[in-house]
Amino acid sequence: MYILYVTVNALPFGDEFVPGVDNSNKWVVLCSGSNGWGNYGDQAIVYRAYHLFRSYGIPEDHIIVFHYDDIAYNSQNPTPGVVINEIGGPNVYKGVPKDYTGEDVNPKTFLKVIQGDKELANQGKKVVNSGPNDHVFLYFGDHGSPNMVIFSNGVLHADELNNAFVSMYKNNRFAKLSIYVDTCYSGSMFNKILPDNINVYATSSSNYTELSWFWNYDDKLHTYISSFFANNWLVNDEENDLDKETLQKQFEYFKQHSVVNYTQYHTTHPIHAQQYGDLSISKLTVSQFLGHKPKGQTNTVTKWEQNNEAVNKWDVSLDLLLRRIDETEDIDEKNGYLRELENLYKGRQYVDKHMTEYLNSIQHLMPNIATNAILHTKQELNNRHCYRQLVDTFHENCFDLTKNSYTLRKMDIFVNICEHLGHDSNGVNTAVDHLLQYCRHNIQPEFATNIV
């Protein structure tokens, strides 16, 4: 299904500043942590946001962009140098700075940048050089799992991010900070972790056990070019007077736009955006973080073609492969895609097999709970120390989470193990040691990569 939005006053594309408005106390960091053609939408939304906020008057040296930069000239791109975020829309890649690209898109660098790292600044790199009177806005889009978000080059854990916020608060690095996170399980980055007294307000695309969604499939590019939550965010900005639209009103907009269509399975799914931290900040207007629209730009909407096709971020690789099989009429191409599909399922079965076998090896630690319940239920994470030990052991010795996105959906198993073990330190140590030994003796490195 396609929807066409038309407006007389379409968004001006370029850097247009509001005369007489000082935005020097505002800082914006836009981060797409992912790479690869299947994750096209993560980078495209960041490019679109960059142009939008520059047009609202955010100074060029106050807006920092993280993007892997492998989409514009990707071998699968039929229009090299062009990236779009709306079907038929403008090239959002043009003019986007290469502040941090490739291997520099990683958790350590991200945390350094938002905290104003002097070493990076001395190297001539952009950092958030904010002070006690400044407003900081952060956006992150990629994949996620309980208590973490995934970069293409590393894992950012919830405690690391929230500890950075506490440090910034203590060092007077902002007056107010707002962060939007668009990943699966994004609520788990803040749920019961983010303090409500450090002037930080967080909005997540989903709660702590829900998926997030790519959106707007382009049949010419053969990928999803946007993200459901982030698109709603930018459309809300475009449609409203930012001097009147508050962060709370924007959150209400997210709640009103909360159902996605999973096209491959002809189903609909709710997605519940969440708020965390200092909720009083939500009373502030969007303009206090993202700048002001030029005269005549207020209340404009996107004029480009859209569709409502979506896929959860975890299953985008499978979805795109099934589409390729369905779309191609060339028998050799179809057979090639079918072989890819067979390998994809084999990889998933390989992970499933080893997760079940490992769980069976520690079943004696949890005699009162069935293996099937550990494998297929979702509990709220409270035993974070236990969970972090299992996740780190798994990531370092079993399957690299950044290279095997299918494994992200298995992290609930570690949540369940830890919640059942509780504060039994001996049990936790045994579970961690069993995982280490199991992977060393059973996981073959040549099979433990690119399982999506």
Phi, psi and omega in degrees: 000131180247144178235134180247120176262131180231139176213151179286319183259075180291158182303125174295136185254105181148185184267104177237127187250150179277118181301136174080004180255129180260113178252020185289350178262014181243138178230137182230131173239124179245120186231119166258113185276348189265172171218177178094151183297325180295335179261022181316314186301329180296315180285321182299321181292326178293320178297315179298316180298321179303309181296322181298312185285333172294322179291341176273002173098008176291124182301148183302325181275004178248008177232122189242133186240126171256121174205138184297330176067047177239017183259314187302319181245030176293147181298339179271358182275114181288347179233080184307135180088358182243130173231131179242157177240356177218140183300122183080003184279181184286166176285105182276351180284325185300126176089355179284130182288153177260062183297308178220117183227169175055230184294342179285350176275088183211162185299317183298315180294319178303313180294323177295317182298312184290340179263007175071043184304125184290325180298316176297317180299320180293339176275002181085011179272151177288136171221165177280098182266058187269163180230189188293346181254007188263155174251132182242133177237131180237139172231135176227131176227133180178210176263160180209172179202174183309123172069019179199156169239153189248123167269165174293340181231056175134171182242132175253117181270154185301318182294327178294316180293313182291327175296325177296319178297317179299316179297316179298320179297313181295331181264014176056046181272358178195160168270315177219145176228134176235135179229136173246130180237127183239084177215165169298141179061025186300329178298335181290347177288343186230338185302118180063018181237311184289121178295154179260011184232027179239019176064035177240132179238128183239139172237129179247149181292335183213173178278194189279358176229011184257158176273159169247169196226134164284157190209155173073077180284131179253115186284352174273326179268344180059043175199168176273131189257003181210183178232138185300306183295310184293327176296317177300322178300310183288324176297318177299320176298316183293326188277346192235160172283111187290345175281351178243329181287119179269165175298329178292317177297322178296320177296321177298325176297319177299319180294327179285333180249080193227018179232129179245154179257115178274095194298316185300328184249006177053044179233161174245150184222135175280151173225126189248098175299149184230158175241143179216164175085217182278096185289346178295336179295335181295347177283345179286155179280157178301324182298337180286351175243325191243007176093187187239145178285144172297156179303133180092351180265346183299139174063032172266156181231164180300138181253008188262163182288140179228162165225167186256021180281135184219161174213141177293148188299330179294329188254015185296321181297316178296315181301312182294324179292318177297323177295317179300317179299319182287325188278325187284143177254351179281121187295324179292318177298315181299317179296323177297317178293324178295324176293321176299318180296318178299317179293324178299313180294324177298319178298317179295319179296326178297315178295313181303315181302312185285329176294319180293317181294320177297315181298320177298329182288342179243014182300332180295341178282342183227066188292342185262009180228136182285147178304319182299324179292321178295322184286331194232012177246165179235117176252158175285135182279124173235324182275073189289327181295314176300312183300315181298320179297316180293317181297313180298319179297317179296313183296321186273338188234346185245286181225127176293117183297331182282343182250353183225079188296336179299328183293342181299326181285353179268353183292339174300331178299317179292324174301311182297319178301312184293323179292328178282327178285333179060229183260024176282091185297325178295318178296318179298313180299321179294317180298318179294315181295319178298321180296315179300311182292321180299312183292321180297328185262345189234335183272124179266119186306324182293341179259351188260048178211146178056043174264108190243000000 
